[in-house]
Short mmCIF file of C-alpha atoms in Angstrom, two decimals:
data_model
loop_
_atom_site.label_atom_id
_atom_site.label_comp_id
_atom_site.label_asym_id
_atom_site.label_seq_id
_atom_site.Cartn_x
_atom_site.Cartn_y
_atom_site.Cartn_z
CA MET O 669 33.40 -14.91 -9.32
CA GLU O 670 33.91 -16.98 -6.13
CA THR O 671 30.28 -16.68 -4.97
CA PRO O 672 28.05 -16.21 -7.96
CA GLN O 673 24.93 -15.66 -5.94
CA ASN O 674 26.35 -13.17 -3.58
CA MET O 675 28.51 -10.99 -5.79
CA ILE O 676 27.04 -9.12 -8.72
CA SER O 677 29.07 -6.75 -10.84
CA SER O 678 28.32 -4.38 -13.65
CA SER O 679 30.02 -3.82 -16.88
CA PRO O 680 32.13 -1.78 -17.40
CA GLY O 681 32.47 -2.80 -13.64
CA ARG O 682 32.41 0.51 -11.94
CA ILE O 683 30.63 -1.05 -8.86
CA TYR O 684 29.82 -4.38 -7.56
CA LEU O 685 27.55 -5.73 -4.94
CA ARG O 686 28.50 -8.08 -2.06
CA PRO O 687 27.14 -8.91 1.39
CA MET O 688 28.07 -6.43 4.12
CA ILE O 689 30.36 -7.44 6.93
CA LEU O 690 30.93 -5.99 10.40
CA SER O 691 34.40 -4.64 9.38
CA ASP O 692 32.48 -2.28 6.95
CA VAL O 693 31.42 -0.29 9.97
CA ASP O 694 33.67 2.75 9.38
CA ASP O 695 32.56 3.09 5.77
CA TYR O 696 28.97 2.51 6.90
CA MET O 697 29.32 5.45 9.33
CA VAL O 698 30.26 7.77 6.52
CA TRP O 699 26.66 7.72 5.16
CA ALA O 700 24.80 6.65 8.30
CA THR O 701 25.87 9.76 10.26
CA ASP O 702 24.99 12.10 7.40
CA SER O 703 21.68 13.90 8.02
CA LYS O 704 21.38 14.76 4.37
CA VAL O 705 21.54 11.10 3.53
CA ALA O 706 19.03 10.22 6.26
CA ARG O 707 16.66 12.94 5.22
CA PHE O 708 14.14 10.75 3.43
CA CYS O 709 14.95 7.59 5.33
CA THR O 710 12.90 6.26 8.28
CA TRP O 711 16.06 6.21 10.47
CA GLU O 712 17.77 8.97 12.36
CA PRO O 713 21.49 9.56 11.67
CA CYS O 714 23.77 7.29 13.60
CA THR O 715 25.71 9.03 16.42
CA SER O 716 28.36 6.56 17.54
CA ARG O 717 30.46 3.75 16.30
CA ASP O 718 28.93 1.48 18.97
CA GLU O 719 25.49 2.37 17.68
CA ALA O 720 26.68 1.52 14.16
CA ILE O 721 28.09 -1.89 15.27
CA LYS O 722 24.79 -2.71 16.98
CA TYR O 723 22.79 -1.68 13.93
CA ILE O 724 24.90 -3.66 11.56
CA THR O 725 24.79 -6.76 13.80
CA ASP O 726 21.10 -6.56 14.57
CA LYS O 727 19.62 -5.24 11.37
CA VAL O 728 22.07 -5.38 8.47
CA LEU O 729 23.70 -8.82 8.89
CA THR O 730 20.25 -10.41 9.63
CA HIS O 731 18.55 -8.85 6.61
CA PRO O 732 17.06 -11.21 4.19
CA TRP O 733 18.64 -9.47 1.18
CA LEU O 734 21.07 -6.63 1.56
CA ARG O 735 24.23 -5.82 -0.40
CA ALA O 736 27.06 -3.38 0.05
CA ILE O 737 27.64 -1.22 -3.06
CA CYS O 738 31.37 -1.24 -3.55
CA LEU O 739 33.90 0.50 -5.82
CA GLU O 740 37.06 -1.30 -7.03
CA ASP O 741 38.72 -1.04 -3.61
CA ASP O 742 36.01 -3.22 -2.12
CA ARG O 743 34.93 -0.45 0.23
CA PRO O 744 31.18 0.19 0.54
CA ILE O 745 29.82 3.51 -0.56
CA GLY O 746 26.26 2.59 0.28
CA TYR O 747 23.85 -0.40 0.24
CA ILE O 748 20.90 -1.76 -1.57
CA LEU O 749 18.28 -4.03 -0.22
CA ILE O 750 15.14 -5.94 -1.11
CA MET O 751 12.37 -6.28 1.46
CA PRO O 752 9.42 -8.69 1.30
CA VAL O 753 6.03 -6.92 1.22
CA ASP O 754 4.01 -10.06 0.78
CA ASP O 755 4.09 -13.39 -1.16
CA ILE O 756 4.28 -11.66 -4.54
CA ARG O 757 5.68 -8.16 -3.92
CA LYS O 758 9.08 -6.98 -2.87
CA GLU O 759 10.34 -3.47 -2.21
CA ILE O 760 13.77 -2.15 -3.20
CA GLY O 761 15.57 0.44 -1.17
CA TYR O 762 19.06 1.96 -1.42
CA VAL O 763 21.33 4.52 0.24
CA LEU O 764 24.52 6.07 -0.96
CA ALA O 765 27.10 8.26 0.69
CA ARG O 766 26.64 11.96 -0.42
CA LYS O 767 30.13 12.21 -1.90
CA TYR O 768 29.07 9.57 -4.57
CA TRP O 769 25.74 11.17 -5.44
CA GLY O 770 25.15 12.40 -9.03
CA LYS O 771 27.49 9.96 -10.67
CA GLY O 772 25.18 7.19 -11.69
CA PHE O 773 26.17 4.73 -8.99
CA ALA O 774 22.74 4.29 -7.50
CA THR O 775 21.33 3.83 -11.02
CA GLU O 776 23.85 1.10 -11.72
CA ALA O 777 23.17 -0.64 -8.45
CA VAL O 778 19.39 -0.63 -8.99
CA ARG O 779 19.96 -1.81 -12.56
CA LEU O 780 22.18 -4.69 -11.40
CA VAL O 781 19.70 -5.83 -8.71
CA THR O 782 16.66 -5.43 -11.02
CA ALA O 783 18.48 -7.60 -13.74
CA GLU O 784 19.16 -10.43 -11.32
CA ILE O 785 16.42 -10.44 -8.68
CA PHE O 786 13.69 -12.17 -10.62
CA LYS O 787 15.85 -15.13 -11.41
CA GLU O 788 16.92 -15.30 -7.79
CA MET O 789 13.34 -14.97 -6.58
CA PRO O 790 11.01 -16.36 -9.25
CA GLU O 791 7.96 -16.01 -6.99
CA ILE O 792 8.19 -12.10 -7.34
CA GLU O 793 5.40 -10.71 -9.49
CA ARG O 794 6.20 -7.09 -8.68
CA LEU O 795 9.30 -5.14 -7.47
CA GLU O 796 8.24 -1.78 -6.11
CA ALA O 797 9.76 1.36 -4.78
CA LEU O 798 8.34 4.12 -2.68
CA VAL O 799 10.02 7.50 -3.03
CA ASP O 800 9.30 10.74 -1.10
CA VAL O 801 7.67 13.25 -3.46
CA GLU O 802 10.60 15.69 -2.85
CA ASN O 803 13.34 13.11 -3.48
CA VAL O 804 13.62 13.88 -7.12
CA GLY O 805 17.15 12.35 -7.42
CA SER O 806 15.92 8.97 -6.31
CA GLN O 807 12.87 9.15 -8.65
CA ARG O 808 15.21 9.77 -11.55
CA VAL O 809 17.26 6.75 -10.59
CA LEU O 810 14.25 4.46 -10.95
CA GLU O 811 13.00 6.11 -14.19
CA LYS O 812 16.48 5.64 -15.74
CA VAL O 813 16.46 1.97 -14.96
CA GLY O 814 13.01 1.57 -16.49
CA PHE O 815 10.67 1.44 -13.50
CA THR O 816 7.13 2.62 -14.17
CA ARG O 817 5.98 5.66 -12.19
CA GLU O 818 2.52 4.60 -11.16
CA GLY O 819 1.31 7.62 -9.21
CA LEU O 820 1.52 9.90 -6.28
CA MET O 821 0.13 8.44 -3.07
CA ARG O 822 -1.00 11.31 -0.89
CA LYS O 823 -0.24 11.21 2.88
CA PHE O 824 1.05 7.59 2.51
CA ILE O 825 3.82 7.16 4.96
CA CYS O 826 4.82 8.64 8.31
CA ILE O 827 8.56 9.58 8.27
CA LYS O 828 10.08 10.99 11.46
CA GLY O 829 6.67 12.22 12.58
CA SER O 830 5.63 13.81 9.24
CA VAL O 831 3.05 12.31 7.00
CA ARG O 832 4.54 12.37 3.55
CA ASP O 833 3.26 12.15 -0.05
CA THR O 834 5.08 9.27 -1.80
CA VAL O 835 5.65 8.23 -5.40
CA MET O 836 5.02 4.62 -6.24
CA PHE O 837 7.20 2.90 -8.84
CA SER O 838 7.15 -0.71 -9.97
CA PHE O 839 9.08 -3.10 -12.17
CA LEU O 840 7.66 -6.37 -13.38
CA PRO O 841 9.47 -9.47 -14.63
CA SER O 842 8.03 -8.70 -18.04
CA ASP O 843 9.29 -5.07 -18.09
CA ILE O 844 12.35 -4.11 -20.14
CA LEU O 845 15.39 -2.84 -18.36
CA LYS O 846 16.75 0.40 -19.69
CA MET I 287 -23.72 19.30 -7.77
CA GLU I 288 -25.69 17.32 -5.26
CA ILE I 289 -25.96 18.80 -1.83
CA ASP I 290 -24.29 16.50 0.65
CA SER I 291 -26.97 16.12 3.29
CA CYS I 292 -27.13 13.55 5.97
CA THR I 293 -28.87 13.43 9.30
CA ILE I 294 -27.48 11.70 12.25
CA ILE I 295 -30.09 9.74 14.16
CA LYS I 296 -29.26 8.44 17.59
CA SER I 297 -30.42 4.89 17.90
CA GLU I 298 -30.72 2.74 21.02
CA LYS I 299 -27.50 0.98 20.05
CA PRO I 300 -24.25 2.54 21.28
CA GLN I 301 -23.15 3.42 17.77
CA THR I 302 -25.16 5.98 15.70
CA SER I 303 -26.79 5.18 12.48
CA VAL I 304 -26.49 7.74 9.70
CA SER I 305 -29.06 8.32 7.07
CA SER I 306 -29.36 10.40 3.88
CA SER I 307 -31.82 12.00 1.56
CA PRO I 308 -32.38 11.12 -2.15
CA PRO I 309 -31.64 9.43 -4.56
CA GLU I 310 -32.24 6.30 -2.43
CA LYS I 311 -33.04 6.45 1.22
CA VAL I 312 -29.84 4.69 2.43
CA HIS I 313 -28.86 4.43 5.99
CA LEU I 314 -25.95 2.66 7.74
CA ARG I 315 -26.19 0.73 11.01
CA PRO I 316 -24.23 -1.94 12.87
CA MET I 317 -24.79 -5.44 11.60
CA THR I 318 -26.08 -8.24 13.94
CA ILE I 319 -26.45 -12.02 13.83
CA SER I 320 -30.11 -11.59 12.93
CA ASP I 321 -29.03 -10.10 9.60
CA VAL I 322 -27.53 -13.38 8.50
CA ASP I 323 -30.26 -14.28 6.04
CA ASP I 324 -30.02 -10.94 4.32
CA PHE I 325 -26.20 -11.33 4.32
CA MET I 326 -26.47 -14.62 2.57
CA VAL I 327 -28.41 -12.98 -0.32
CA TRP I 328 -25.28 -11.02 -1.42
CA ALA I 329 -22.70 -13.38 -0.01
CA THR I 330 -23.75 -16.31 -2.12
CA ASP I 331 -23.90 -14.27 -5.35
CA THR I 332 -21.02 -14.92 -7.71
CA ASP I 333 -21.58 -11.57 -9.48
CA VAL I 334 -21.10 -9.86 -6.17
CA THR I 335 -18.00 -11.79 -5.10
CA ARG I 336 -16.27 -11.58 -8.45
CA TYR I 337 -13.77 -8.89 -7.33
CA CYS I 338 -13.79 -9.94 -3.62
CA THR I 339 -10.91 -11.86 -2.09
CA TRP I 340 -13.42 -14.36 -0.73
CA GLU I 341 -15.42 -17.13 -2.43
CA PRO I 342 -19.22 -17.13 -2.29
CA TYR I 343 -20.68 -18.55 0.83
CA THR I 344 -22.37 -21.87 0.64
CA SER I 345 -23.99 -22.43 4.03
CA ARG I 346 -25.90 -20.46 6.64
CA GLU I 347 -23.48 -21.78 9.27
CA ALA I 348 -20.56 -20.26 7.49
CA GLY I 349 -22.51 -16.99 7.24
CA ILE I 350 -23.11 -17.08 10.99
CA ALA I 351 -19.41 -17.81 11.66
CA PHE I 352 -18.47 -14.87 9.42
CA ILE I 353 -20.72 -12.47 11.29
CA ASN I 354 -19.41 -13.66 14.66
CA ASP I 355 -15.73 -13.94 13.72
CA VAL I 356 -15.28 -10.96 11.38
CA VAL I 357 -18.26 -8.57 11.40
CA LEU I 358 -19.00 -8.23 15.07
CA PRO I 359 -15.34 -7.67 16.17
CA HIS I 360 -14.63 -5.39 13.22
CA PRO I 361 -13.40 -1.93 14.22
CA TRP I 362 -15.79 -0.25 11.74
CA LEU I 363 -18.34 -2.07 9.67
CA ARG I 364 -21.95 -1.12 8.89
CA ALA I 365 -24.83 -2.71 7.14
CA ILE I 366 -26.16 -0.65 4.19
CA CYS I 367 -29.95 -0.55 4.61
CA LEU I 368 -32.84 0.87 2.72
CA GLU I 369 -36.09 2.13 4.31
CA ASN I 370 -37.17 -1.25 5.67
CA ASP I 371 -33.89 -1.39 7.70
CA ARG I 372 -32.85 -4.73 6.06
CA PRO I 373 -29.28 -4.90 4.87
CA ILE I 374 -28.62 -5.10 1.17
CA GLY I 375 -24.87 -4.87 1.57
CA SER I 376 -22.13 -3.73 3.88
CA ILE I 377 -19.42 -1.08 4.09
CA SER I 378 -16.32 -1.08 6.25
CA VAL I 379 -13.21 1.01 7.04
CA THR I 380 -10.29 -1.14 8.06
CA PRO I 381 -7.11 0.28 9.50
CA VAL I 382 -4.05 -0.20 7.27
CA ASP I 383 -1.81 1.46 9.87
CA LYS I 384 -1.99 4.37 12.32
CA ILE I 385 -2.72 7.01 9.67
CA ARG I 386 -4.41 5.05 6.81
CA GLY I 387 -7.82 3.39 6.59
CA GLU I 388 -9.07 1.31 3.72
CA ILE I 389 -12.69 1.44 2.64
CA GLY I 390 -14.52 -1.53 1.20
CA TYR I 391 -18.10 -2.19 0.29
CA VAL I 392 -20.35 -4.81 -1.17
CA ILE I 393 -23.97 -4.54 -2.42
CA GLY I 394 -26.46 -7.19 -3.52
CA SER I 395 -26.47 -7.22 -7.36
CA LYS I 396 -30.23 -6.49 -7.44
CA TYR I 397 -29.41 -3.03 -6.10
CA TRP I 398 -26.60 -2.16 -8.43
CA GLY I 399 -26.85 0.97 -10.69
CA LYS I 400 -29.08 2.92 -8.33
CA GLY I 401 -26.53 5.04 -6.69
CA ILE I 402 -26.75 3.16 -3.41
CA ALA I 403 -23.01 2.33 -3.10
CA THR I 404 -22.29 5.98 -3.96
CA GLU I 405 -24.51 7.16 -1.22
CA ALA I 406 -23.12 4.71 1.34
CA VAL I 407 -19.51 5.78 0.45
CA ARG I 408 -20.56 9.39 0.66
CA LEU I 409 -22.06 8.92 4.09
CA VAL I 410 -18.85 7.30 5.36
CA ALA I 411 -16.65 9.86 3.82
CA ALA I 412 -18.62 12.65 5.49
CA GLU I 413 -18.30 11.11 8.96
CA ILE I 414 -15.24 8.96 9.24
CA PHE I 415 -12.60 11.70 9.70
CA LYS I 416 -14.60 13.21 12.61
CA GLU I 417 -14.89 9.74 14.09
CA LYS I 418 -11.19 8.91 13.54
CA PRO I 419 -9.24 12.23 13.78
CA GLU I 420 -5.92 10.29 13.55
CA MET I 421 -6.76 9.13 10.04
CA GLU I 422 -4.85 11.09 7.56
CA ARG I 423 -5.84 9.01 4.48
CA LEU I 424 -8.80 7.00 3.55
CA GLU I 425 -7.88 4.70 0.53
CA ALA I 426 -9.56 2.17 -1.73
CA LEU I 427 -8.11 -0.46 -3.98
CA VAL I 428 -10.30 -1.41 -6.87
CA ASP I 429 -9.67 -4.10 -9.46
CA VAL I 430 -8.72 -2.54 -12.83
CA ASP I 431 -11.78 -4.22 -14.49
CA ASN I 432 -14.18 -3.19 -11.75
CA VAL I 433 -15.22 0.03 -13.48
CA GLY I 434 -18.53 0.31 -11.59
CA SER I 435 -16.76 0.57 -8.31
CA GLN I 436 -14.18 3.03 -9.69
CA LYS I 437 -17.05 5.27 -10.75
CA VAL I 438 -18.56 5.10 -7.24
CA LEU I 439 -15.38 6.51 -5.73
CA GLU I 440 -14.93 9.14 -8.42
CA LYS I 441 -18.45 10.39 -7.90
CA VAL I 442 -17.86 10.83 -4.16
CA GLY I 443 -14.66 12.77 -4.79
CA PHE I 444 -11.85 10.20 -4.22
CA LYS I 445 -8.72 10.96 -6.18
CA ARG I 446 -7.58 8.27 -8.61
CA GLU I 447 -3.86 8.03 -7.92
CA GLY I 448 -2.80 5.41 -10.33
CA VAL I 449 -2.82 1.78 -11.42
CA MET I 450 -0.67 -0.48 -9.29
CA ARG I 451 0.39 -3.25 -11.54
CA LYS I 452 0.34 -6.94 -10.28
CA PHE I 453 -0.58 -5.55 -6.86
CA MET I 454 -2.84 -8.15 -5.27
CA CYS I 455 -3.54 -11.85 -5.53
CA LEU I 456 -7.25 -12.36 -5.98
CA LYS I 457 -8.35 -16.03 -5.96
CA GLY I 458 -5.04 -17.16 -7.33
CA ASN I 459 -4.65 -14.42 -10.01
CA VAL I 460 -2.42 -11.54 -9.65
CA ARG I 461 -4.41 -8.35 -10.51
CA ASP I 462 -3.72 -4.81 -11.42
CA MET I 463 -5.53 -2.51 -8.89
CA VAL I 464 -6.44 1.19 -9.06
CA MET I 465 -5.53 3.09 -5.94
CA PHE I 466 -7.92 5.89 -4.77
CA SER I 467 -7.60 8.21 -1.77
CA LEU I 468 -9.61 10.78 0.16
CA LEU I 469 -8.04 13.11 2.64
CA PRO I 470 -9.70 15.05 5.38
CA SER I 471 -8.85 18.20 3.51
CA ASP I 472 -10.55 17.04 0.26
CA SER I 473 -14.23 17.96 -0.06
CA SER I 474 -16.39 14.95 -0.76
CA HIS I 475 -19.35 15.48 -3.15
#
């Protein structure tokens, strides 16, 4: 691997993670314009290539920890990111183009990140994920990787004007990856 | 089941004080600087501060500073008083964001085990959603070892949602915390 910190791959190597770049914009638009993908996200679907370029420049490239999820051809099919919550907690988030749902790619991406992130960020005591109560697919991803489902937080987050019930998951450095 | 009864008394001060019937005659009112000596009774007590993020207070000056800097500007904080109107603790609702508020309370250890905290929380739960109609969720985070405080919330009707592991740093230790919530649509009892 040329850049060990920035590129993570899985075995048998179906997907790998790398930083996103501006020239990923057209692949980015495949999922970013899809309202079914955006359904449980805080953002509205993207409506133009210019909007996508601006978003990638302002939000994606500046993000403290964000990786494109790529297949063998190096083209992104989604991304995965880690957001700081406070000094000891980080939150994981991920999005995948609909064409690639149901094939285990998100699970692999989450597993890869979870396997590496605590070495990269030794200060993390807790990696958490917040999933809409209706987003069963995403809840299954986290369960398959070995996250603990801690409980249902009622009326926890406002998404696009609706107050949603949200499931809280966590993974600690001492937990076992599945 | 206890009948949830509380009478609203209009006082001279702009905010109202709220009082209740048995088991203990508890009422809530705004705190003032003149409460500092009563404040110091619970604020210096290591039993009381055990699960608080703050260390026990050691000087009256620090107590005065706390009342000036934190209590008086607080969006919603009340002294918990018994019949003689002297505070034996405090209770507050702090905004987390536009739709969530977090309740917190502290009582002098001499007054533990008498249902006072339960009554204070019950009084707040009965009024807070009317006072803050934008609040969709009132939550509480309780140390996993603080069973007494968990029981207070359960008795009032908060829902225990789960244990959040390694959720908060308390005095240098990372603690598991139990998350509770009360919604306007819940009935508190």
